[in-house]
Amino acid sequence: MKATEIKPGIYWVGGIDWNLRNFHGYLTQRGSTYNAYLIVDDKITLIDTVKHYLYDEMIERIKSIVDPSKIDIVVSNHVEMDHSGGLPKLLELAPNAVLYTSPNGEKGLRQHYKKDWNFEVVKSGDSISLGKRELKFVLTPMVHWPDNMVSYLPDEKILFSNDAFGQHIASSERFDDEYSLEIAIEEATKYYGNIVLPYGPQVKRAIEALSDLDVDIIAPSHGLIWRKHVDSILSKYTMWYKNEYLKKAVIVYDTMWGATEKMANALIELFENADFNLKVYSLQDAHISDIMTEIVEAEYVCVGSPTLNNQMLPTVGSFLTYLKGLAPKGRKGIAFGAYGWSGQSIPYVKDELEKAGFEIKGVYKAKYVFDKQDMDEQLAELKREL
Ligand code: FEO
């Protein structure tokens, strides 16, 4: 296995997780990579490692360039084990290497691995000399854990951004210009929607801190390296942290005897007639992490559940629990559902949407069966608003 040269003396030496399909509950249908980067200078430097089971792959790639026992500096931009999992074995191989990390990085690594490594703690604005090059650090807490930081090479204008700007894509291509931009942006959107979405204010602070840096290449810790479409991914992140949205609605529902599905169809017709971009998901088939991809840029999220045993359907409850944790800001919510006698599911859906931060724009019910005239009357106000 080989390293991939990014710029002279700077290499990708990560691991490709071709078969990964589930990343703590997030479906990763395209697999993923854990990107480690090697800088060959007077001081040989490794930025991040890989998940523990891809350690041998990383070492083989490093060996194609240098003897890994000669590594002088290791930078840990993030404690999470998909990036730190290779550290214990690597630091056995290179015991004199100095491990640079943030203050929370040191705490987190000590708690995870119980090792007294040669820690050197850095803060935002600190830089170290690698010989001919300088390596700078900027702390980016909560993008995605309290320990996160990014590293930057001013001479080559490369930002090693760790989780930020990543995408779960396993591929033999390493760069954005070698791959479908549409898929790269789709996977970056899914990554943001399922991992980064709760941390908009922290993303804002991170982007502002990075705006002073001249960046030609963004080298994240997952997926493709951005070198042609840096502006595209930066403008997407800016749109997302600002909670801007498109004229788009997402309709999510489950149904028992079909009445809630017919209500969903009435909403589809309404949004279609108002020229909204529309995504529709039955929770009998769709996965919650795929739905989140579409919610990132949606103005309206409509959630429907019939009442079963005085509750929502469990599929809808599971989706709303996930949505509440990710909590997209500044969006409009609609609750709907069919019922027989008590109808608790509809206020439950409304309450959960409110707890997730949605402004409720409509609550619609159908007793036993769908009645078009009744639904049209219920939807009249929303129709005027759209
Ligand atoms: Fe890719 Fe937060 O780890």
XYZ file of C-alpha atoms and ligand atoms in Angstrom:
389
model
C 0.000 0.000 0.000
C 1.264 3.407 -0.963
C 1.085 6.940 0.305
C -0.494 9.634 -1.876
C 1.520 12.824 -2.316
C -0.530 15.977 -1.752
C 2.340 18.434 -2.225
C 6.081 17.698 -2.294
C 6.961 16.092 1.040
C 3.349 15.935 2.284
C 1.440 12.669 2.019
C -1.899 11.073 2.759
C -1.190 7.870 4.734
C -4.664 6.974 6.027
C -6.852 3.886 6.017
C -9.826 3.060 3.811
C -12.799 1.440 5.565
C -14.455 -0.010 2.484
C -17.061 -2.056 4.362
C -18.149 0.423 7.025
C -21.934 0.735 6.824
C -22.836 2.101 10.248
C -20.980 4.845 12.111
C -22.608 5.055 15.533
C -26.086 4.864 14.053
C -25.365 6.859 10.908
C -25.630 4.753 7.730
C -22.410 5.049 5.741
C -23.456 3.372 2.513
C -20.270 4.532 0.790
C -17.877 3.437 3.569
C -15.323 5.911 4.908
C -11.659 6.752 5.297
C -9.643 7.864 8.307
C -7.122 10.311 6.939
C -3.664 10.555 8.487
C -1.072 12.874 6.950
C 2.720 12.616 6.920
C 4.994 15.650 6.565
C 8.598 14.876 5.741
C 10.748 17.715 7.033
C 13.715 17.910 9.417
C 11.196 16.661 11.931
C 9.044 13.878 10.531
C 5.476 14.634 11.509
C 2.287 12.604 11.493
C -1.075 14.354 11.744
C -3.715 12.075 13.282
C -3.914 8.301 12.941
C -6.661 5.851 11.983
C -9.205 3.518 13.598
C -7.338 0.789 15.464
C -8.111 -1.965 12.970
C -6.547 -0.012 10.089
C -3.256 0.635 11.923
C -1.291 -1.842 9.785
C -2.565 -0.198 6.610
C -1.434 3.233 7.858
C 2.003 1.901 8.830
C 2.461 0.282 5.435
C 1.676 3.570 3.724
C 4.091 5.435 6.018
C 6.778 2.809 5.332
C 6.485 3.518 1.615
C 7.992 6.952 2.463
C 9.920 6.766 5.776
C 10.709 4.417 8.640
C 7.790 5.015 11.071
C 10.117 4.643 14.087
C 11.770 7.886 12.889
C 8.602 9.948 13.425
C 9.500 12.918 15.665
C 6.146 14.629 16.040
C 2.587 13.340 16.220
C -0.313 15.798 16.142
C -3.635 14.652 17.562
C -6.280 17.040 16.258
C -9.112 15.003 17.817
C -9.433 12.374 20.530
C -12.291 10.352 19.024
C -11.066 6.822 18.405
C -11.498 6.864 14.637
C -8.477 9.225 14.658
C -6.616 8.277 17.831
C -7.040 4.487 17.615
C -3.604 4.039 16.029
C -1.754 6.103 18.667
C -0.918 3.375 21.233
C 0.893 1.132 18.748
C 2.461 4.033 16.875
C 3.921 5.539 20.054
C 5.338 2.145 21.000
C 7.104 2.167 17.641
C 8.255 5.792 17.976
C 8.498 6.236 21.768
C 10.414 9.516 21.594
C 7.846 11.261 19.433
C 6.309 14.390 20.954
C 2.505 14.357 20.928
C 0.984 17.791 20.255
C -2.659 18.247 21.164
C -5.108 20.743 22.676
C -5.675 21.018 26.452
C -8.854 18.938 26.190
C -7.020 16.642 23.797
C -4.467 15.785 26.480
C -7.223 15.132 29.036
C -9.211 13.005 26.594
C -6.232 10.983 25.389
C -5.088 10.298 28.970
C -8.617 9.156 29.871
C -8.933 6.939 26.827
C -5.512 5.296 26.796
C -4.074 5.684 30.359
C -0.620 6.418 28.926
C 1.969 8.973 29.981
C 2.980 9.951 26.466
C 5.260 12.955 25.688
C 2.379 15.402 25.624
C 2.900 18.965 24.506
C -0.235 21.067 24.864
C -0.932 23.836 22.340
C -3.493 26.608 22.121
C -4.930 28.691 19.278
C -2.250 30.652 17.453
C 0.639 28.457 18.625
C 3.023 27.186 15.993
C 5.966 24.794 15.917
C 8.889 24.515 13.535
C 9.235 21.279 11.607
C 12.510 22.470 10.023
C 11.786 24.242 6.757
C 8.101 24.482 7.536
C 6.004 25.925 10.290
C 2.870 24.159 11.569
C 0.173 26.306 13.201
C -2.731 25.277 15.404
C -6.234 26.667 15.821
C -8.561 25.206 18.456
C -12.055 24.413 17.136
C -13.889 23.055 20.190
C -17.121 21.103 19.557
C -16.408 20.604 15.888
C -16.938 17.845 16.862
C -15.765 17.222 20.487
C -14.424 19.658 23.106
C -10.857 18.663 22.168
C -10.972 19.412 18.432
C -8.329 21.540 16.779
C -7.034 22.013 13.247
C -3.472 22.278 11.964
C -2.254 24.544 9.175
C 0.819 24.712 6.956
C 1.178 28.372 5.837
C 3.788 27.688 3.129
C 1.678 25.111 1.313
C -1.645 26.663 2.448
C -2.958 23.296 3.622
C -5.540 23.113 6.385
C -5.761 19.758 8.187
C -9.318 20.259 9.350
C -10.060 16.922 11.020
C -13.835 16.246 11.208
C -14.806 19.620 9.689
C -15.486 19.405 5.936
C -15.320 15.589 6.039
C -17.480 13.087 4.187
C -17.927 9.354 4.708
C -16.661 8.111 1.354
C -14.370 5.132 0.784
C -12.646 5.533 -2.567
C -9.380 4.992 -4.347
C -9.578 8.667 -5.368
C -8.100 11.056 -2.811
C -9.046 14.459 -4.243
C -12.352 16.206 -4.937
C -11.469 16.803 -8.606
C -11.082 13.050 -9.179
C -14.580 12.226 -7.924
C -18.195 13.267 -8.432
C -18.659 16.712 -6.859
C -22.379 16.024 -6.498
C -21.735 12.940 -4.359
C -18.974 14.667 -2.377
C -21.329 17.531 -1.485
C -24.175 15.095 -0.731
C -21.943 13.154 1.675
C -20.566 16.369 3.214
C -24.192 17.464 3.760
C -25.029 14.123 5.354
C -21.943 14.415 7.562
C -22.939 17.926 8.643
C -26.584 16.907 9.245
C -25.715 13.882 11.362
C -22.528 14.994 13.147
C -21.986 18.758 13.099
C -25.525 20.222 13.019
C -25.894 20.839 16.790
C -22.680 22.880 16.820
C -23.565 25.755 14.446
C -22.269 28.521 16.781
C -18.986 26.646 17.213
C -18.711 26.141 13.425
C -19.242 29.893 13.040
C -16.419 30.633 15.495
C -14.165 28.090 13.764
C -14.840 29.515 10.278
C -14.226 33.046 11.573
C -10.944 31.938 13.173
C -9.918 30.250 9.927
C -10.876 33.234 7.760
C -7.447 34.798 8.455
C -5.754 31.790 6.861
C -5.018 31.537 3.173
C -6.244 28.036 2.264
C -5.577 26.253 -1.032
C -6.248 22.733 0.235
C -8.565 21.426 2.950
C -7.433 18.001 4.106
C -10.159 16.598 6.388
C -9.975 13.413 8.432
C -12.715 11.625 6.439
C -13.149 11.238 2.710
C -11.853 13.381 -0.116
C -9.314 16.189 0.101
C -10.735 19.485 -1.176
C -8.356 21.235 -3.582
C -10.555 22.301 -6.515
C -13.806 23.039 -4.716
C -12.556 24.683 -1.501
C -14.860 27.672 -2.073
C -17.866 25.385 -2.612
C -17.463 23.489 0.655
C -16.663 26.683 2.593
C -19.778 28.388 1.235
C -21.889 25.326 2.115
C -20.571 25.350 5.706
C -21.268 29.083 5.910
C -24.842 28.551 4.704
C -25.325 25.711 7.192
C -23.979 27.440 10.303
C -26.101 30.482 9.451
C -29.129 28.136 9.364
C -30.071 29.339 5.899
C -32.419 27.109 3.969
C -33.860 26.608 0.509
C -37.494 26.636 -0.562
C -37.699 23.019 0.420
C -39.972 20.786 2.494
C -39.329 17.335 3.965
C -42.318 15.120 4.769
C -41.680 12.187 7.110
C -44.376 9.798 8.281
C -45.426 6.291 9.163
C -48.914 4.928 8.671
C -51.108 2.039 9.914
C -54.200 1.831 7.700
C -53.182 4.453 5.169
C -54.958 7.584 6.483
C -51.742 9.267 7.697
C -50.148 8.466 4.335
C -53.078 10.139 2.564
C -52.544 13.207 4.777
C -48.881 13.152 3.711
C -50.070 13.046 0.084
C -52.243 16.116 0.673
C -49.198 17.950 2.048
C -47.137 16.802 -0.945
C -49.724 18.305 -3.288
C -49.800 21.557 -1.336
C -46.010 22.023 -1.303
C -45.717 20.942 -4.946
C -48.305 23.507 -5.998
C -46.337 26.151 -4.085
C -43.192 25.153 -6.075
C -41.258 23.764 -3.140
C -38.449 21.292 -3.608
C -39.806 18.231 -1.840
C -38.426 15.092 -0.173
C -40.804 12.460 1.185
C -39.909 9.556 3.453
C -41.927 6.696 4.865
C -40.229 5.573 8.060
C -41.068 1.984 7.091
C -38.310 2.237 4.482
C -36.088 5.263 5.074
C -33.236 5.575 7.555
C -33.213 8.549 9.943
C -29.646 9.491 8.993
C -30.596 9.774 5.303
C -33.554 11.984 6.218
C -31.217 14.326 8.144
C -29.232 14.937 4.944
C -32.320 16.548 3.417
C -33.322 18.459 6.545
C -30.030 20.429 6.536
C -31.360 22.774 3.828
C -35.145 22.448 4.385
C -37.485 25.237 5.477
C -40.366 22.955 6.491
C -40.290 19.560 8.200
C -43.685 17.796 8.361
C -43.950 14.758 10.631
C -46.924 12.402 10.692
C -47.882 9.551 12.972
C -51.115 7.718 13.683
C -51.920 6.939 17.297
C -51.077 3.452 18.529
C -51.597 2.454 22.166
C -51.977 6.145 23.096
C -48.541 6.932 21.596
C -46.820 7.793 18.360
C -45.602 4.881 16.292
C -42.148 3.852 17.581
C -40.568 4.590 14.176
C -41.725 8.212 14.447
C -40.648 8.427 18.118
C -37.175 7.219 17.148
C -36.887 9.762 14.335
C -38.021 12.633 16.596
C -35.548 11.615 19.325
C -32.756 11.782 16.752
C -34.031 15.096 15.347
C -34.255 16.603 18.846
C -30.590 15.815 19.486
C -29.462 17.369 16.203
C -31.896 20.315 16.587
C -31.739 22.295 13.337
C -32.397 25.975 14.089
C -34.930 28.408 12.635
C -37.126 25.848 10.847
C -40.883 25.418 10.532
C -42.626 22.276 11.710
C -45.936 20.599 10.937
C -47.479 17.739 12.919
C -50.149 15.487 11.489
C -51.703 12.085 11.947
C -54.782 9.894 11.908
C -56.443 8.495 15.010
C -59.452 6.509 16.175
C -60.572 7.787 19.577
C -57.889 9.504 21.679
C -55.360 10.894 19.151
C -52.396 11.495 21.459
C -49.809 10.989 18.734
C -50.513 14.357 17.100
C -49.819 16.576 20.151
C -46.851 14.339 20.986
C -45.353 14.939 17.534
C -46.031 18.673 17.904
C -44.406 18.751 21.363
C -41.312 16.906 20.170
C -40.952 19.253 17.191
C -41.214 22.222 19.556
C -38.590 20.703 21.837
C -36.361 20.306 18.771
C -36.721 24.079 18.237
C -39.256 24.156 15.392
C -41.828 26.918 15.004
C -45.102 25.042 14.570
C -46.998 26.154 11.475
C -49.767 23.552 11.454
C -51.323 20.623 13.334
C -53.632 18.384 11.300
C -55.788 15.419 12.255
C -57.921 12.797 10.530
C -60.407 10.727 12.519
C -60.306 7.068 11.413
C -60.122 7.812 7.702
C -58.840 10.561 5.423
C -61.439 13.091 4.345
C -60.244 15.363 1.538
C -62.660 18.183 2.195
C -61.824 18.257 5.891
C -58.073 18.181 5.128
C -58.414 21.003 2.583
C -60.138 23.102 5.235
C -57.402 22.356 7.757
C -54.713 23.240 5.208
C -56.295 26.524 4.066
C -54.168 28.731 6.320
C -50.894 26.997 5.387
C -51.856 27.274 1.717
C -52.243 31.054 2.093
C -48.878 31.262 3.847
C -46.986 29.318 1.174
Fe -14.159 11.457 12.868
Fe -15.341 13.066 15.755
O -14.418 11.787 14.723
